[in-house]
Amino acid sequence: MQTSRIDFRVHSERLLQDPALQSALKRGMRRFRSLRQDVVAEVPEWETLRALAREIKTRTLKHLSFYLRLLEKRVQEAGGVVHWAQDAPEARRIVLDIARQGGVRSIVKSKSMTTEEIELNVFLEAEGIKVTESDLGEFILQISHDHPSHFVVPVVHKSKEEIGKLFQEKLGAPELKEPEQLTRFARQTLRERFLTADMGISGVNFAVAETGTIVIVENEGNARLTTTLPRIHVAVMGVEKVIPTLEDLAVMLRILPRSATGQRITSYISLLTGPRRPGERDGPDELHLVLLDNGRTRILADPEVRDALCCIRCGACLNICPVFERTGGHAYGWVYSGPIGAVITPLYRGLEVAGELPFASSLCGACVEVCPVKIDLVRLLLVMRKRAVSAGQGAGPLERLGFTVWGRATRSPFFYEILGKLGRFALRPLAVRTRPHWLPFPLSQWLQTREIPPLPGKSFRERWRNLGQRR
């Protein structure tokens, strides 16, 4: 579990110097934004759906204990077993105990941010159990000893050329250049592991309290194989993933794929209620549901930041964020990245570990506009910034002095306009060059990882006055 301080500044400066990463991120994020825009435009009631999704999540969180107990009851009635885990060590021990009691030697896993959060793979492998990630992206990360860079596309930071070379080095593959070839080879490699695994471990997108149904949304089919072929299925979910009814699920399934991958619907939506019943051909002999707290009820008890638990991990805020598009997920130093990661990582890990992350945002508000459950991420980032500053973190003395001067200037329209003109005059020669390094400290440091965009000829105030005069 992450205990050392996350240094976003150092991570991001390193990643900004990687042209291949910059190209991959820019290409991937722009594609996601374009796809989302097209499919959202097809739904005239999109804002109504967002409001409904928001209401479902807030209502569930308000009565979370009731819905979790109902979920537990329904899962047990369907033949499953429910385990409660207060923190990551307890969740890992529960999964290990299930594996040992079942004589498990090999495990296949589907993509799961929650199991990444509790570092389950490393723990199980240290106990002598072979674990194979079955999601293509996660499988690539596993054999390269890397970590996810995105909620939905964990390997967005790698090119097909890098992946082809990795398959050659780690799996003895021939030279493969096309995505279809790489996918086919990975499928052949993984198929044997599906057939021989004793246990399958999955995450949970949603859990329906009224029926005890676990819902998994995916595009590859690997999660369906993970949950049906092995004789034991263990699902690990954060307690905030529960929703009350199947009608509520219908709303969530309309907004999640559109927000996450720009699809009207994903290729596979699995609704799993209990283990295999007598006479059924598919499904595990045992179903275990691990309900993980790991700081979530502490967040729930905090009214200032409770909204962060509404997140459905769609990744839309990552795709739209200008900071994430430049740095990628690794700069955030833990499992959760982007605007939502900059909020929940300090809440989970503490400000002493991740107090720098809330400042990794331009506060442009684009994340608020695209969030399918209407989380006010800008407000949450400001709350976390305030807490970080109160804890002795945040800006240095020079930056604080600069913002003090700026704050006083903005109280006077006259001085604000004068400073704007002086600023445009001073920056005009710098905007001609990319990242000038000849400036004195501290501007020389600030511009090492930043570019000055072309400056407009007139300020907004001047353009507004001219518009008024023309009218």
GROMACS .gro file of C-alpha atoms in nm:
model
  471
    1MET     CA    1   0.000   0.000   0.000
    2GLN     CA    2   0.124   0.346  -0.094
    3THR     CA    3   0.285   0.513   0.210
    4SER     CA    4   0.559   0.734   0.061
    5ARG     CA    5   0.470   1.084  -0.051
    6ILE     CA    6   0.337   1.115  -0.406
    7ASP     CA    7   0.538   1.381  -0.587
    8PHE     CA    8   0.317   1.481  -0.880
    9ARG     CA    9   0.556   1.753  -0.988
   10VAL     CA   10   0.850   1.516  -1.031
   11HIS     CA   11   0.639   1.247  -1.199
   12SER     CA   12   0.477   1.489  -1.443
   13GLU     CA   13   0.803   1.660  -1.540
   14ARG     CA   14   0.947   1.321  -1.634
   15LEU     CA   15   0.640   1.217  -1.831
   16LEU     CA   16   0.619   1.547  -2.017
   17GLN     CA   17   0.959   1.471  -2.168
   18ASP     CA   18   0.832   1.149  -2.330
   19PRO     CA   19   0.715   1.230  -2.686
   20ALA     CA   20   0.574   0.880  -2.748
   21LEU     CA   21   0.362   0.905  -2.434
   22GLN     CA   22   0.244   1.255  -2.529
   23SER     CA   23   0.137   1.133  -2.871
   24ALA     CA   24  -0.045   0.827  -2.734
   25LEU     CA   25  -0.231   1.027  -2.469
   26LYS     CA   26  -0.335   1.303  -2.705
   27ARG     CA   27  -0.457   1.055  -2.966
   28GLY     CA   28  -0.646   0.841  -2.713
   29MET     CA   29  -0.812   1.122  -2.519
   30ARG     CA   30  -0.924   1.307  -2.830
   31ARG     CA   31  -1.077   0.989  -2.970
   32PHE     CA   32  -1.269   0.923  -2.646
   33ARG     CA   33  -1.400   1.280  -2.639
   34SER     CA   34  -1.515   1.260  -2.999
   35LEU     CA   35  -1.691   0.925  -2.949
   36ARG     CA   36  -1.863   1.044  -2.632
   37GLN     CA   37  -1.983   1.363  -2.795
   38ASP     CA   38  -2.146   1.173  -3.081
   39VAL     CA   39  -2.337   0.920  -2.869
   40VAL     CA   40  -2.445   1.172  -2.607
   41ALA     CA   41  -2.585   1.396  -2.881
   42GLU     CA   42  -2.817   1.109  -2.978
   43VAL     CA   43  -2.992   1.121  -2.637
   44PRO     CA   44  -3.213   1.430  -2.603
   45GLU     CA   45  -3.290   1.337  -2.241
   46TRP     CA   46  -2.920   1.315  -2.148
   47GLU     CA   47  -2.940   1.582  -1.877
   48THR     CA   48  -3.246   1.411  -1.730
   49LEU     CA   49  -3.052   1.083  -1.717
   50ARG     CA   50  -2.762   1.258  -1.542
   51ALA     CA   51  -3.001   1.402  -1.285
   52LEU     CA   52  -3.159   1.058  -1.232
   53ALA     CA   53  -2.819   0.893  -1.191
   54ARG     CA   54  -2.719   1.160  -0.942
   55GLU     CA   55  -3.037   1.107  -0.744
   56ILE     CA   56  -2.987   0.730  -0.739
   57LYS     CA   57  -2.634   0.761  -0.604
   58THR     CA   58  -2.714   1.023  -0.340
   59ARG     CA   59  -3.021   0.833  -0.223
   60THR     CA   60  -2.821   0.512  -0.195
   61LEU     CA   61  -2.539   0.678  -0.003
   62LYS     CA   62  -2.791   0.835   0.235
   63HIS     CA   63  -2.920   0.487   0.321
   64LEU     CA   64  -2.603   0.292   0.247
   65SER     CA   65  -2.620   0.064   0.550
   66PHE     CA   66  -2.976  -0.044   0.464
   67TYR     CA   67  -2.892  -0.126   0.101
   68LEU     CA   68  -2.573  -0.313   0.191
   69ARG     CA   69  -2.760  -0.531   0.440
   70LEU     CA   70  -3.031  -0.595   0.182
   71LEU     CA   71  -2.764  -0.686  -0.074
   72GLU     CA   72  -2.604  -0.926   0.174
   73LYS     CA   73  -2.939  -1.091   0.244
   74ARG     CA   74  -3.025  -1.137  -0.124
   75VAL     CA   75  -2.679  -1.272  -0.215
   76GLN     CA   76  -2.705  -1.526   0.065
   77GLU     CA   77  -3.056  -1.625  -0.043
   78ALA     CA   78  -2.916  -1.690  -0.392
   79GLY     CA   79  -2.649  -1.921  -0.249
   80GLY     CA   80  -2.356  -1.680  -0.229
   81VAL     CA   81  -2.134  -1.590   0.065
   82VAL     CA   82  -2.074  -1.229   0.173
   83HIS     CA   83  -1.758  -1.112   0.347
   84TRP     CA   84  -1.703  -0.769   0.506
   85ALA     CA   85  -1.354  -0.617   0.484
   86GLN     CA   86  -1.270  -0.309   0.686
   87ASP     CA   87  -0.942  -0.240   0.505
   88ALA     CA   88  -0.705  -0.373   0.237
   89PRO     CA   89  -0.516  -0.624   0.459
   90GLU     CA   90  -0.844  -0.778   0.575
   91ALA     CA   91  -0.973  -0.802   0.216
   92ARG     CA   92  -0.653  -0.973   0.105
   93ARG     CA   93  -0.671  -1.221   0.392
   94ILE     CA   94  -1.033  -1.304   0.309
   95VAL     CA   95  -0.946  -1.383  -0.054
   96LEU     CA   96  -0.643  -1.589   0.054
   97ASP     CA   97  -0.852  -1.788   0.303
   98ILE     CA   98  -1.110  -1.865   0.031
   99ALA     CA   99  -0.832  -1.978  -0.201
  100ARG     CA  100  -0.669  -2.202   0.060
  101GLN     CA  101  -0.997  -2.359   0.164
  102GLY     CA  102  -1.069  -2.436  -0.203
  103GLY     CA  103  -0.723  -2.575  -0.278
  104VAL     CA  104  -0.665  -2.302  -0.534
  105ARG     CA  105  -0.334  -2.301  -0.722
  106SER     CA  106  -0.413  -2.071  -1.015
  107ILE     CA  107  -0.637  -1.768  -1.054
  108VAL     CA  108  -0.763  -1.565  -1.349
  109LYS     CA  109  -0.871  -1.206  -1.290
  110SER     CA  110  -1.078  -0.961  -1.485
  111LYS     CA  111  -1.002  -0.590  -1.477
  112SER     CA  112  -1.071  -0.442  -1.133
  113MET     CA  113  -0.964  -0.107  -0.993
  114THR     CA  114  -1.064  -0.224  -0.646
  115THR     CA  115  -0.823  -0.519  -0.649
  116GLU     CA  116  -0.554  -0.282  -0.777
  117GLU     CA  117  -0.635  -0.061  -0.480
  118ILE     CA  118  -0.569  -0.340  -0.230
  119GLU     CA  119  -0.267  -0.474  -0.424
  120LEU     CA  120  -0.416  -0.821  -0.437
  121ASN     CA  121  -0.201  -0.971  -0.714
  122VAL     CA  122   0.132  -0.914  -0.541
  123PHE     CA  123  -0.006  -1.051  -0.216
  124LEU     CA  124  -0.143  -1.373  -0.368
  125GLU     CA  125   0.168  -1.440  -0.573
  126ALA     CA  126   0.380  -1.400  -0.260
  127GLU     CA  127   0.164  -1.677  -0.111
  128GLY     CA  128   0.251  -1.911  -0.400
  129ILE     CA  129  -0.068  -1.872  -0.603
  130LYS     CA  130  -0.035  -1.799  -0.975
  131VAL     CA  131  -0.245  -1.501  -1.085
  132THR     CA  132  -0.317  -1.409  -1.448
  133GLU     CA  133  -0.484  -1.086  -1.557
  134SER     CA  134  -0.725  -1.171  -1.838
  135ASP     CA  135  -0.814  -0.821  -1.959
  136LEU     CA  136  -0.583  -0.755  -2.253
  137GLY     CA  137  -0.463  -0.422  -2.118
  138GLU     CA  138  -0.410  -0.556  -1.767
  139PHE     CA  139  -0.236  -0.864  -1.906
  140ILE     CA  140   0.008  -0.638  -2.093
  141LEU     CA  141   0.072  -0.440  -1.776
  142GLN     CA  142   0.124  -0.757  -1.574
  143ILE     CA  143   0.392  -0.903  -1.799
  144SER     CA  144   0.565  -0.564  -1.822
  145HIS     CA  145   0.544  -0.508  -1.442
  146ASP     CA  146   0.361  -0.181  -1.503
  147HIS     CA  147   0.051  -0.017  -1.355
  148PRO     CA  148  -0.274   0.109  -1.512
  149SER     CA  149  -0.273   0.459  -1.656
  150HIS     CA  150  -0.649   0.491  -1.711
  151PHE     CA  151  -0.970   0.351  -1.557
  152VAL     CA  152  -1.107   0.215  -1.883
  153VAL     CA  153  -0.799   0.176  -2.104
  154PRO     CA  154  -0.523   0.083  -1.858
  155VAL     CA  155  -0.258   0.054  -2.130
  156VAL     CA  156  -0.339   0.377  -2.315
  157HIS     CA  157   0.019   0.494  -2.257
  158LYS     CA  158   0.173   0.214  -2.466
  159SER     CA  159   0.193   0.195  -2.846
  160LYS     CA  160   0.124  -0.118  -3.051
  161GLU     CA  161   0.496  -0.130  -3.135
  162GLU     CA  162   0.588  -0.140  -2.767
  163ILE     CA  163   0.333  -0.414  -2.704
  164GLY     CA  164   0.458  -0.621  -2.999
  165LYS     CA  165   0.814  -0.602  -2.870
  166LEU     CA  166   0.696  -0.692  -2.521
  167PHE     CA  167   0.515  -1.003  -2.650
  168GLN     CA  168   0.832  -1.110  -2.830
  169GLU     CA  169   1.048  -1.068  -2.521
  170LYS     CA  170   0.812  -1.209  -2.257
  171LEU     CA  171   0.598  -1.462  -2.443
  172GLY     CA  172   0.815  -1.570  -2.736
  173ALA     CA  173   0.571  -1.431  -2.990
  174PRO     CA  174   0.671  -1.378  -3.354
  175GLU     CA  175   0.697  -1.024  -3.484
  176LEU     CA  176   0.345  -0.882  -3.460
  177LYS     CA  177   0.258  -0.532  -3.579
  178GLU     CA  178  -0.118  -0.505  -3.606
  179PRO     CA  179  -0.362  -0.483  -3.310
  180GLU     CA  180  -0.563  -0.776  -3.446
  181GLN     CA  181  -0.251  -0.996  -3.447
  182LEU     CA  182  -0.157  -0.892  -3.094
  183THR     CA  183  -0.510  -0.959  -2.970
  184ARG     CA  184  -0.523  -1.300  -3.136
  185PHE     CA  185  -0.193  -1.404  -2.982
  186ALA     CA  186  -0.300  -1.287  -2.636
  187ARG     CA  187  -0.630  -1.475  -2.672
  188GLN     CA  188  -0.449  -1.798  -2.754
  189THR     CA  189  -0.215  -1.752  -2.460
  190LEU     CA  190  -0.494  -1.679  -2.214
  191ARG     CA  191  -0.739  -1.946  -2.322
  192GLU     CA  192  -0.544  -2.228  -2.155
  193ARG     CA  193  -0.524  -2.029  -1.832
  194PHE     CA  194  -0.902  -1.982  -1.828
  195LEU     CA  195  -0.953  -2.356  -1.870
  196THR     CA  196  -0.711  -2.454  -1.591
  197ALA     CA  197  -0.784  -2.184  -1.330
  198ASP     CA  198  -0.933  -2.289  -0.997
  199MET     CA  199  -1.064  -1.943  -0.907
  200GLY     CA  200  -1.182  -1.633  -1.090
  201ILE     CA  201  -1.160  -1.289  -0.931
  202SER     CA  202  -1.357  -0.994  -1.066
  203GLY     CA  203  -1.447  -0.643  -0.977
  204VAL     CA  204  -1.805  -0.514  -0.969
  205ASN     CA  205  -1.949  -0.223  -1.167
  206PHE     CA  206  -2.279  -0.228  -0.981
  207ALA     CA  207  -2.449  -0.455  -0.727
  208VAL     CA  208  -2.830  -0.454  -0.719
  209ALA     CA  209  -2.955  -0.473  -0.361
  210GLU     CA  210  -3.312  -0.590  -0.433
  211THR     CA  211  -3.197  -0.903  -0.621
  212GLY     CA  212  -2.840  -0.965  -0.498
  213THR     CA  213  -2.716  -0.931  -0.856
  214ILE     CA  214  -2.355  -0.850  -0.942
  215VAL     CA  215  -2.321  -0.649  -1.263
  216ILE     CA  216  -2.003  -0.646  -1.473
  217VAL     CA  217  -1.970  -0.427  -1.783
  218GLU     CA  218  -1.695  -0.508  -2.037
  219ASN     CA  219  -1.602  -0.534  -2.404
  220GLU     CA  220  -1.371  -0.835  -2.429
  221GLY     CA  221  -1.566  -1.123  -2.276
  222ASN     CA  222  -1.281  -1.206  -2.039
  223ALA     CA  223  -1.484  -1.113  -1.732
  224ARG     CA  224  -1.759  -1.352  -1.838
  225LEU     CA  225  -1.503  -1.633  -1.872
  226THR     CA  226  -1.347  -1.537  -1.539
  227THR     CA  227  -1.679  -1.556  -1.357
  228THR     CA  228  -1.819  -1.873  -1.517
  229LEU     CA  229  -1.538  -2.118  -1.598
  230PRO     CA  230  -1.348  -2.154  -1.263
  231ARG     CA  231  -1.525  -2.339  -0.984
  232ILE     CA  232  -1.491  -2.044  -0.743
  233HIS     CA  233  -1.580  -1.683  -0.819
  234VAL     CA  234  -1.472  -1.403  -0.583
  235ALA     CA  235  -1.607  -1.055  -0.655
  236VAL     CA  236  -1.443  -0.762  -0.476
  237MET     CA  237  -1.638  -0.437  -0.461
  238GLY     CA  238  -1.622  -0.107  -0.279
  239VAL     CA  239  -1.930  -0.057  -0.067
  240GLU     CA  240  -2.033   0.250  -0.270
  241LYS     CA  241  -2.103   0.032  -0.579
  242VAL     CA  242  -2.441  -0.086  -0.450
  243ILE     CA  243  -2.759   0.052  -0.611
  244PRO     CA  244  -3.117  -0.020  -0.499
  245THR     CA  245  -3.306  -0.172  -0.794
  246LEU     CA  246  -3.289  -0.312  -1.145
  247GLU     CA  247  -3.474   0.000  -1.264
  248ASP     CA  248  -3.185   0.205  -1.126
  249LEU     CA  249  -2.945  -0.021  -1.311
  250ALA     CA  250  -3.123   0.058  -1.638
  251VAL     CA  251  -3.038   0.426  -1.590
  252MET     CA  252  -2.675   0.351  -1.507
  253LEU     CA  253  -2.633   0.128  -1.811
  254ARG     CA  254  -2.744   0.411  -2.037
  255ILE     CA  255  -2.493   0.662  -1.902
  256LEU     CA  256  -2.188   0.445  -1.823
  257PRO     CA  257  -2.090   0.315  -2.171
  258ARG     CA  258  -2.152   0.652  -2.335
  259SER     CA  259  -1.938   0.829  -2.075
  260ALA     CA  260  -1.665   0.566  -2.058
  261THR     CA  261  -1.597   0.445  -2.412
  262GLY     CA  262  -1.836   0.644  -2.629
  263GLN     CA  263  -2.052   0.336  -2.696
  264ARG     CA  264  -2.428   0.309  -2.688
  265ILE     CA  265  -2.384  -0.020  -2.503
  266THR     CA  266  -2.083  -0.234  -2.423
  267SER     CA  267  -2.029  -0.574  -2.583
  268TYR     CA  268  -2.093  -0.774  -2.265
  269ILE     CA  269  -2.312  -0.694  -1.965
  270SER     CA  270  -2.316  -0.980  -1.717
  271LEU     CA  271  -2.581  -1.001  -1.444
  272LEU     CA  272  -2.471  -1.266  -1.195
  273THR     CA  273  -2.705  -1.379  -0.918
  274GLY     CA  274  -2.559  -1.652  -0.700
  275PRO     CA  275  -2.349  -1.956  -0.799
  276ARG     CA  276  -2.454  -2.223  -1.048
  277ARG     CA  277  -2.783  -2.390  -0.961
  278PRO     CA  278  -2.870  -2.758  -1.011
  279GLY     CA  279  -2.925  -2.828  -1.379
  280GLU     CA  280  -2.736  -2.521  -1.500
  281ARG     CA  281  -2.430  -2.574  -1.723
  282ASP     CA  282  -2.247  -2.248  -1.660
  283GLY     CA  283  -2.128  -2.075  -1.349
  284PRO     CA  284  -1.910  -2.139  -1.046
  285ASP     CA  285  -1.977  -2.382  -0.762
  286GLU     CA  286  -1.911  -2.102  -0.513
  287LEU     CA  287  -1.973  -1.727  -0.526
  288HIS     CA  288  -1.808  -1.500  -0.270
  289LEU     CA  289  -1.873  -1.125  -0.251
  290VAL     CA  290  -1.618  -0.916  -0.061
  291LEU     CA  291  -1.755  -0.579   0.049
  292LEU     CA  292  -1.463  -0.342   0.098
  293ASP     CA  293  -1.467  -0.029   0.312
  294ASN     CA  294  -1.102   0.084   0.313
  295GLY     CA  295  -1.188   0.443   0.405
  296ARG     CA  296  -1.518   0.476   0.222
  297THR     CA  297  -1.739   0.507   0.531
  298ARG     CA  298  -1.499   0.771   0.663
  299ILE     CA  299  -1.559   0.970   0.343
  300LEU     CA  300  -1.933   0.906   0.373
  301ALA     CA  301  -1.930   1.065   0.720
  302ASP     CA  302  -1.768   1.381   0.582
  303PRO     CA  303  -2.041   1.600   0.423
  304GLU     CA  304  -1.789   1.822   0.243
  305VAL     CA  305  -1.649   1.538   0.031
  306ARG     CA  306  -1.920   1.272   0.042
  307ASP     CA  307  -2.007   1.335  -0.323
  308ALA     CA  308  -1.681   1.171  -0.430
  309LEU     CA  309  -1.843   0.833  -0.354
  310CYS     CA  310  -2.095   0.894  -0.635
  311CYS     CA  311  -1.823   0.816  -0.891
  312ILE     CA  312  -1.900   0.521  -1.122
  313ARG     CA  313  -1.540   0.499  -1.257
  314CYS     CA  314  -1.634   0.586  -1.614
  315GLY     CA  315  -1.315   0.785  -1.677
  316ALA     CA  316  -1.494   1.074  -1.852
  317CYS     CA  317  -1.322   1.328  -1.628
  318LEU     CA  318  -0.983   1.181  -1.723
  319ASN     CA  319  -1.061   1.200  -2.094
  320ILE     CA  320  -1.155   1.569  -2.080
  321CYS     CA  321  -0.889   1.686  -1.835
  322PRO     CA  322  -0.607   1.892  -1.995
  323VAL     CA  323  -0.370   1.792  -1.714
  324PHE     CA  324  -0.435   1.419  -1.755
  325GLU     CA  325  -0.396   1.447  -2.133
  326ARG     CA  326  -0.041   1.574  -2.083
  327THR     CA  327   0.075   1.358  -1.793
  328GLY     CA  328  -0.128   1.036  -1.801
  329GLY     CA  329  -0.228   0.835  -1.497
  330HIS     CA  330   0.118   0.743  -1.371
  331ALA     CA  331   0.187   1.101  -1.263
  332TYR     CA  332  -0.080   1.064  -0.993
  333GLY     CA  333   0.122   0.795  -0.819
  334TRP     CA  334  -0.158   0.554  -0.729
  335VAL     CA  335  -0.451   0.358  -0.871
  336TYR     CA  336  -0.690   0.650  -0.919
  337SER     CA  337  -0.593   0.938  -1.146
  338GLY     CA  338  -0.739   1.242  -1.318
  339PRO     CA  339  -0.966   1.490  -1.139
  340ILE     CA  340  -1.147   1.223  -0.936
  341GLY     CA  341  -0.815   1.064  -0.839
  342ALA     CA  342  -0.686   1.403  -0.725
  343VAL     CA  343  -0.978   1.406  -0.481
  344ILE     CA  344  -1.011   1.048  -0.358
  345THR     CA  345  -0.645   0.951  -0.337
  346PRO     CA  346  -0.581   1.209  -0.060
  347LEU     CA  347  -0.901   1.094   0.108
  348TYR     CA  348  -0.797   0.728   0.099
  349ARG     CA  349  -0.423   0.764   0.154
  350GLY     CA  350  -0.409   1.087   0.353
  351LEU     CA  351  -0.286   1.438   0.277
  352GLU     CA  352   0.061   1.352   0.404
  353VAL     CA  353   0.090   1.105   0.115
  354ALA     CA  354  -0.114   1.275  -0.160
  355GLY     CA  355  -0.159   1.636  -0.052
  356GLU     CA  356  -0.006   1.763  -0.376
  357LEU     CA  357  -0.266   1.601  -0.605
  358PRO     CA  358  -0.556   1.849  -0.555
  359PHE     CA  359  -0.331   2.117  -0.705
  360ALA     CA  360  -0.285   1.910  -1.024
  361SER     CA  361  -0.579   2.079  -1.195
  362SER     CA  362  -0.648   2.392  -1.395
  363LEU     CA  363  -0.998   2.413  -1.239
  364CYS     CA  364  -1.139   2.465  -1.589
  365GLY     CA  365  -1.459   2.280  -1.492
  366ALA     CA  366  -1.472   2.053  -1.796
  367CYS     CA  367  -1.481   1.747  -1.568
  368VAL     CA  368  -1.796   1.879  -1.401
  369GLU     CA  369  -1.969   1.920  -1.738
  370VAL     CA  370  -1.901   1.561  -1.851
  371CYS     CA  371  -1.947   1.372  -1.522
  372PRO     CA  372  -2.251   1.146  -1.574
  373VAL     CA  373  -2.348   1.167  -1.206
  374LYS     CA  374  -2.288   1.544  -1.181
  375ILE     CA  375  -2.008   1.540  -0.924
  376ASP     CA  376  -1.886   1.895  -0.864
  377LEU     CA  377  -1.519   1.805  -0.890
  378VAL     CA  378  -1.404   2.167  -0.892
  379ARG     CA  379  -1.563   2.223  -0.552
  380LEU     CA  380  -1.412   1.901  -0.417
  381LEU     CA  381  -1.066   1.996  -0.547
  382LEU     CA  382  -1.094   2.334  -0.376
  383VAL     CA  383  -1.199   2.168  -0.051
  384MET     CA  384  -0.899   1.937  -0.066
  385ARG     CA  385  -0.667   2.226  -0.153
  386LYS     CA  386  -0.789   2.417   0.150
  387ARG     CA  387  -0.726   2.113   0.370
  388ALA     CA  388  -0.380   2.064   0.222
  389VAL     CA  389  -0.286   2.426   0.290
  390SER     CA  390  -0.422   2.398   0.645
  391ALA     CA  391  -0.199   2.091   0.689
  392GLY     CA  392   0.106   2.295   0.587
  393GLN     CA  393   0.117   2.188   0.222
  394GLY     CA  394   0.049   2.373  -0.101
  395ALA     CA  395   0.223   2.669  -0.260
  396GLY     CA  396   0.569   2.792  -0.168
  397PRO     CA  397   0.640   3.147  -0.042
  398LEU     CA  398   0.704   3.297  -0.389
  399GLU     CA  399   0.384   3.149  -0.530
  400ARG     CA  400   0.184   3.269  -0.228
  401LEU     CA  401   0.328   3.619  -0.271
  402GLY     CA  402   0.236   3.618  -0.639
  403PHE     CA  403  -0.122   3.516  -0.571
  404THR     CA  404  -0.152   3.773  -0.291
  405VAL     CA  405  -0.054   4.048  -0.535
  406TRP     CA  406  -0.287   3.902  -0.797
  407GLY     CA  407  -0.574   3.884  -0.548
  408ARG     CA  408  -0.539   4.247  -0.453
  409ALA     CA  409  -0.514   4.355  -0.815
  410THR     CA  410  -0.834   4.173  -0.911
  411ARG     CA  411  -1.029   4.376  -0.654
  412SER     CA  412  -0.976   4.684  -0.870
  413PRO     CA  413  -1.097   4.680  -1.233
  414PHE     CA  414  -0.853   4.961  -1.313
  415PHE     CA  415  -0.543   4.783  -1.180
  416TYR     CA  416  -0.663   4.452  -1.326
  417GLU     CA  417  -0.676   4.603  -1.674
  418ILE     CA  418  -0.336   4.769  -1.633
  419LEU     CA  419  -0.177   4.441  -1.520
  420GLY     CA  420  -0.336   4.261  -1.812
  421LYS     CA  421  -0.184   4.501  -2.061
  422LEU     CA  422   0.157   4.481  -1.893
  423GLY     CA  423   0.135   4.101  -1.889
  424ARG     CA  424   0.053   4.078  -2.260
  425PHE     CA  425   0.336   4.318  -2.340
  426ALA     CA  426   0.586   4.116  -2.132
  427LEU     CA  427   0.477   3.775  -2.262
  428ARG     CA  428   0.456   3.863  -2.632
  429PRO     CA  429   0.827   3.796  -2.707
  430LEU     CA  430   0.817   3.475  -2.501
  431ALA     CA  431   0.523   3.332  -2.694
  432VAL     CA  432   0.732   3.329  -3.011
  433ARG     CA  433   0.959   3.061  -2.874
  434THR     CA  434   0.871   2.724  -2.724
  435ARG     CA  435   0.976   2.684  -2.363
  436PRO     CA  436   1.243   2.957  -2.343
  437HIS     CA  437   1.515   2.862  -2.096
  438TRP     CA  438   1.697   3.196  -2.091
  439LEU     CA  439   1.465   3.359  -1.838
  440PRO     CA  440   1.581   3.425  -1.480
  441PHE     CA  441   1.471   3.211  -1.184
  442PRO     CA  442   1.191   3.127  -1.102
  443LEU     CA  443   1.040   3.175  -1.451
  444SER     CA  444   1.310   2.953  -1.598
  445GLN     CA  445   1.189   2.666  -1.380
  446TRP     CA  446   0.822   2.729  -1.444
  447LEU     CA  447   0.867   2.721  -1.820
  448GLN     CA  448   1.066   2.397  -1.829
  449THR     CA  449   0.746   2.198  -1.863
  450ARG     CA  450   0.510   2.463  -2.000
  451GLU     CA  451   0.448   2.635  -2.329
  452ILE     CA  452   0.317   2.989  -2.371
  453PRO     CA  453   0.029   2.989  -2.620
  454PRO     CA  454  -0.010   3.263  -2.883
  455LEU     CA  455  -0.145   3.578  -2.719
  456PRO     CA  456  -0.463   3.750  -2.844
  457GLY     CA  457  -0.428   4.098  -2.985
  458LYS     CA  458  -0.692   4.238  -2.751
  459SER     CA  459  -0.809   4.144  -2.403
  460PHE     CA  460  -1.157   4.014  -2.331
  461ARG     CA  461  -1.251   4.349  -2.174
  462GLU     CA  462  -1.139   4.538  -2.485
  463ARG     CA  463  -1.329   4.303  -2.716
  464TRP     CA  464  -1.640   4.333  -2.495
  465ARG     CA  465  -1.627   4.713  -2.503
  466ASN     CA  466  -1.586   4.711  -2.881
  467LEU     CA  467  -1.882   4.476  -2.915
  468GLY     CA  468  -2.093   4.710  -2.705
  469GLN     CA  469  -1.994   5.008  -2.915
  470ARG     CA  470  -2.086   4.829  -3.239
  471ARG     CA  471  -2.426   4.743  -3.097
   0.00000   0.00000   0.00000
